Coordinates of C-alpha atoms in Angstrom, one line a residue:
M38 CA 14.5 -17.7 4.8
L39 CA 15.1 -21.4 4.7
E40 CA 17.1 -21.4 8.0
L41 CA 14.0 -19.7 9.4
I42 CA 12.0 -23.0 8.6
D43 CA 12.1 -24.2 12.4
T44 CA 11.7 -20.9 14.2
L45 CA 9.0 -19.5 12.7
T46 CA 5.3 -20.0 12.9
K47 CA 3.5 -20.8 9.4
S48 CA 1.5 -17.6 10.0
Q49 CA 5.0 -15.6 10.4
K50 CA 6.4 -17.2 7.6
Q51 CA 3.4 -16.3 5.3
K52 CA 3.2 -12.6 6.7
L53 CA 7.0 -12.5 6.1
V54 CA 6.2 -13.4 2.2
N55 CA 2.9 -11.5 1.5
S56 CA 5.2 -8.2 2.9
G57 CA 7.8 -9.0 0.4
F58 CA 10.4 -10.3 2.5
N59 CA 11.9 -13.6 1.0
S60 CA 15.6 -13.6 2.6
I61 CA 17.5 -12.9 5.9
Y62 CA 19.0 -9.9 4.4
D63 CA 15.4 -8.3 3.4
V64 CA 14.5 -8.7 7.2
I65 CA 18.1 -7.3 8.6
T66 CA 18.1 -4.2 6.3
H67 CA 14.4 -3.2 7.0
F68 CA 15.5 -0.8 9.7
P69 CA 13.4 0.9 12.3
R70 CA 12.3 4.1 11.8
S71 CA 12.8 5.3 15.2
V72 CA 13.0 4.0 18.9
R73 CA 10.6 4.3 21.9
N74 CA 12.1 4.7 25.6
I75 CA 9.6 3.5 27.8
Q76 CA 9.8 3.7 31.4
P77 CA 8.3 1.6 34.2
F78 CA 4.8 2.3 36.0
A79 CA 5.6 3.0 39.4
T80 CA 3.6 3.7 42.6
N81 CA 5.4 7.3 43.5
F82 CA 6.3 9.1 40.7
N83 CA 5.1 12.7 38.7
P84 CA 4.5 11.0 35.1
K85 CA 5.1 13.5 32.2
N86 CA 2.8 14.2 29.3
S87 CA 3.1 11.8 26.2
E88 CA 5.7 9.8 27.9
V89 CA 5.5 6.2 27.1
Y90 CA 5.0 3.7 30.5
L91 CA 5.0 0.2 31.0
F92 CA 2.8 -1.5 33.4
E93 CA 1.9 -5.1 34.6
G94 CA -1.4 -6.0 36.4
V95 CA -4.3 -8.0 37.4
L96 CA -7.7 -7.0 34.9
E97 CA -10.7 -6.3 37.7
K98 CA -13.3 -4.0 35.9
V99 CA -14.1 -3.4 32.1
E100 CA -17.0 -0.6 31.6
Y101 CA -18.0 0.3 28.0
R102 CA -18.7 3.9 27.3
N103 CA -20.5 4.8 24.3
G104 CA -20.2 8.7 23.5
K105 CA -19.1 10.9 20.9
K106 CA -16.2 8.2 20.8
K107 CA -16.7 4.6 21.8
F108 CA -14.2 3.5 24.5
L109 CA -13.5 1.3 27.1
E110 CA -12.4 2.1 31.0
L111 CA -10.3 -0.8 32.1
T112 CA -9.3 -0.9 36.0
F113 CA -6.3 -2.9 36.7
K114 CA -4.5 -3.7 40.4
T115 CA -1.1 -2.7 40.3
P116 CA 0.7 -1.9 43.2
L117 CA -2.2 0.8 43.0
L118 CA -5.4 1.0 40.9
L119 CA -4.9 2.4 37.6
K120 CA -7.8 3.6 35.2
V121 CA -6.7 3.1 31.6
Y122 CA -9.0 4.4 28.8
Y123 CA -8.9 2.1 25.8
F124 CA -10.2 3.3 22.3
S125 CA -9.3 0.5 20.2
V126 CA -12.3 -0.8 20.6
T127 CA -13.9 -3.9 18.5
N128 CA -15.9 -6.9 18.6
Y129 CA -12.6 -9.0 19.4
T130 CA -11.9 -6.5 22.0
S131 CA -14.3 -7.8 24.7
K132 CA -13.4 -11.4 24.5
W133 CA -9.7 -11.3 25.0
L134 CA -10.3 -8.4 27.6
T135 CA -10.9 -11.1 30.5
P136 CA -11.4 -9.7 34.0
G137 CA -8.9 -11.6 36.4
S138 CA -6.2 -12.1 33.7
M139 CA -2.8 -10.8 34.3
F140 CA -1.7 -7.8 31.5
Q141 CA 1.2 -5.9 30.7
G142 CA 0.6 -2.4 28.8
L143 CA 1.7 0.6 27.3
V144 CA 0.0 3.5 28.6
S145 CA 0.6 7.2 28.0
Y146 CA -0.5 10.1 30.5
R147 CA -2.4 13.1 28.9
K148 CA -4.2 15.9 31.1
G149 CA -4.8 13.6 33.7
F150 CA -6.1 10.5 32.0
W151 CA -4.2 7.3 31.2
S152 CA -4.6 6.0 27.3
A153 CA -3.9 2.9 26.4
I154 CA -1.3 2.5 23.7
Q155 CA -1.0 -1.6 23.3
L156 CA -2.2 -4.3 25.7
S157 CA -1.3 -7.6 26.1
K158 CA -2.0 -10.8 28.1
K159 CA 1.0 -11.6 30.5
K160 CA 3.0 -14.4 28.8
E161 CA 4.1 -17.3 31.0
Q162 CA 7.7 -17.4 29.5
L163 CA 9.5 -14.5 29.2
Q164 CA 12.2 -13.2 26.2
E165 CA 15.9 -12.3 27.5
N166 CA 16.4 -9.8 24.8
G167 CA 14.7 -7.0 23.8
F168 CA 11.5 -5.8 24.4
V169 CA 8.1 -8.0 23.6
L170 CA 4.7 -6.8 25.0
G171 CA 3.0 -9.9 27.4
S172 CA 6.6 -11.1 28.6
A173 CA 8.5 -7.9 29.3
I174 CA 10.0 -7.3 32.4
V175 CA 8.7 -3.9 34.2
E176 CA 11.9 -2.0 33.9
P177 CA 13.2 0.7 31.2
H178 CA 13.1 -0.8 27.8
L179 CA 13.9 0.5 24.4
Q180 CA 11.1 -0.6 21.7
V181 CA 12.1 -0.2 18.1
I182 CA 9.0 0.7 15.9
Y183 CA 9.4 -0.2 12.2
P184 CA 7.9 1.4 9.1
E185 CA 4.6 -0.5 8.2
K186 CA 4.6 -3.0 6.0
K187 CA 1.6 -5.0 4.6
Q188 CA 0.2 -7.4 6.8
L189 CA 3.1 -7.0 9.4
A190 CA 2.5 -5.3 12.7
N191 CA 5.6 -3.5 14.6
S192 CA 5.0 -6.5 16.8
D193 CA 5.4 -9.2 14.2
F194 CA 8.9 -7.4 13.9
I195 CA 9.7 -7.2 17.0
N196 CA 9.0 -11.1 17.9
I197 CA 10.7 -12.0 14.6
H198 CA 13.9 -10.3 15.5
Q199 CA 13.5 -12.0 19.1
L200 CA 13.9 -15.5 17.3
L201 CA 17.1 -14.3 15.5
D202 CA 20.5 -15.6 16.7
S203 CA 23.1 -12.8 16.3
R204 CA 24.9 -15.0 13.7
F205 CA 22.0 -13.8 11.2
Y206 CA 22.9 -10.3 11.4
V207 CA 26.5 -10.6 10.6
L208 CA 26.7 -9.2 6.8
N209 CA 30.5 -10.3 5.2
F210 CA 31.7 -7.8 2.6
Q211 CA 35.0 -9.7 1.8
G212 CA 35.5 -9.5 -1.8
L213 CA 33.5 -6.7 -2.3
V214 CA 35.4 -3.8 -0.6
P215 CA 39.1 -3.5 -0.3
E216 CA 40.6 -4.2 2.7
N217 CA 41.3 -1.1 4.3
D218 CA 41.6 0.2 7.8
I219 CA 38.7 2.3 7.9
F220 CA 35.8 -0.2 7.6
P221 CA 35.8 -3.9 8.7
M222 CA 35.2 -6.8 6.4
Q223 CA 32.0 -7.5 8.5
F224 CA 29.5 -5.6 9.7
N225 CA 26.7 -6.4 12.5
L226 CA 23.3 -5.0 12.7
E227 CA 22.2 -6.8 15.6
K228 CA 22.2 -3.4 17.5
I229 CA 19.9 -1.7 15.3
H230 CA 17.5 -4.0 15.9
K231 CA 17.9 -4.9 19.7
P232 CA 19.7 -2.0 21.2
N233 CA 20.8 -1.8 24.9
S234 CA 20.7 1.5 25.0
L235 CA 19.9 5.1 22.9
S236 CA 23.4 5.9 22.1
E237 CA 24.1 2.5 21.1
Y238 CA 21.2 2.3 18.5
N239 CA 22.4 5.8 17.2
Q240 CA 26.1 5.4 16.7
S241 CA 25.4 2.1 14.8
Y242 CA 23.1 3.3 12.7
H243 CA 25.0 6.4 11.9
T244 CA 28.0 3.9 11.5
W245 CA 26.0 1.8 9.0
L246 CA 24.9 5.0 6.9
K247 CA 28.6 5.8 6.5
F248 CA 29.5 2.2 5.4
K249 CA 26.5 2.1 3.1
V250 CA 28.2 5.2 1.1
F251 CA 31.7 3.6 1.1
L252 CA 30.4 0.4 0.1
K253 CA 28.5 2.1 -2.6
L254 CA 31.9 3.5 -4.0
C255 CA 33.9 0.3 -4.0
V256 CA 31.2 -1.3 -5.7
Y257 CA 31.1 1.9 -8.2
N258 CA 35.1 1.4 -8.8
Y259 CA 35.2 -2.6 -8.9
Y260 CA 32.4 -1.9 -11.8
N261 CA 34.8 0.7 -13.5
Q262 CA 37.7 -1.1 -13.3
S263 CA 36.2 -4.2 -14.7
Q264 CA 34.3 -2.3 -17.9
I265 CA 38.4 -0.7 -18.5
E266 CA 39.7 -4.1 -18.5
I267 CA 37.0 -5.4 -21.2
P268 CA 37.6 -3.7 -24.7
G269 CA 34.7 -2.9 -26.3
K270 CA 34.1 -3.2 -30.2
L271 CA 36.1 -0.7 -32.0
I272 CA 34.8 1.0 -35.2
D273 CA 36.9 2.7 -37.4
L274 CA 36.4 6.3 -38.5
D275 CA 36.2 6.5 -42.4
L276 CA 35.9 10.1 -43.1
D277 CA 35.9 10.0 -46.7
Y278 CA 33.0 7.7 -46.5
V279 CA 30.7 9.8 -44.5
K280 CA 31.7 13.1 -46.5
N281 CA 30.3 11.0 -49.6
V282 CA 27.1 10.2 -47.9
V283 CA 26.5 13.4 -46.6
K284 CA 26.8 14.8 -50.1
K285 CA 24.2 12.4 -51.5
L286 CA 21.8 13.7 -49.0
P287 CA 19.1 15.6 -50.8
F288 CA 19.3 18.6 -48.3
E289 CA 21.7 20.9 -46.5
L290 CA 23.0 19.7 -42.7
T291 CA 22.4 22.4 -40.6
V292 CA 25.5 23.3 -38.2
S293 CA 23.9 21.5 -35.1
Q294 CA 23.5 18.5 -37.2
K295 CA 26.9 18.2 -38.3
T296 CA 28.2 18.7 -34.8
A297 CA 25.7 15.9 -33.5
I298 CA 27.2 13.4 -36.5
W299 CA 30.4 14.2 -35.5
D300 CA 30.4 13.6 -32.3
I301 CA 28.5 10.0 -32.5
L302 CA 31.5 9.0 -35.1
K303 CA 34.3 10.1 -32.0
D304 CA 32.2 8.0 -29.3
L305 CA 31.9 5.3 -31.7
S306 CA 35.9 5.2 -32.6
I307 CA 36.7 5.3 -28.8
N308 CA 37.8 1.7 -27.1
Y309 CA 35.5 1.8 -24.2

């Protein structure tokens, strides 16, 4: 994690540590549980129920509704007027939803209404790779969804991966696995975190899962070979001594007890 000192903010570093991430390896092996396919909001299209769309527009009006559920009715000026219903209402919400500001948002369409999944003020700078709300180009995107961690939101993971160079994702297995024609000595996890297509993500993830099985077998095999090369302490089996000890016992051993003792003595006499 030291290599990220100049890259991450103090808050990001603290959130990582508090959530149990102490190295780059911990970050890149915390894999997404799914990938969300996001389509741009367009002027002339037929939205599909439950699909996720990305829009960009100026916030024109904020209206508070207090019914069975508290929610905001937001009006955005996009290529056409868009009314979005936002249910994540807190005291903080009204402070950053400022009319006149440029926003980007993820919305879903259901039963004739647009509901906000996530909203963000538009950032001036653009990230080149991946999807970051507030700086995304309005075009089809893939957004990775990570398993929840203490103090870390999905957007935190996405932003952290935006800051990681390609070199951070390369795992080197030289010396851990035997040279073979099946798997390379290096493995790049970048496509799992920054996929350019759904097929690319699925293929990379599937290949990694197969490689993990192969890697475990190699490590297990290496461990067993190492154990064989190190001789254990040999204990000679003295049957006469054992018989004398048994005779002195104030009770008769059962067949099961005799069998158990015999198995233990045989194990002790083998050079493991």
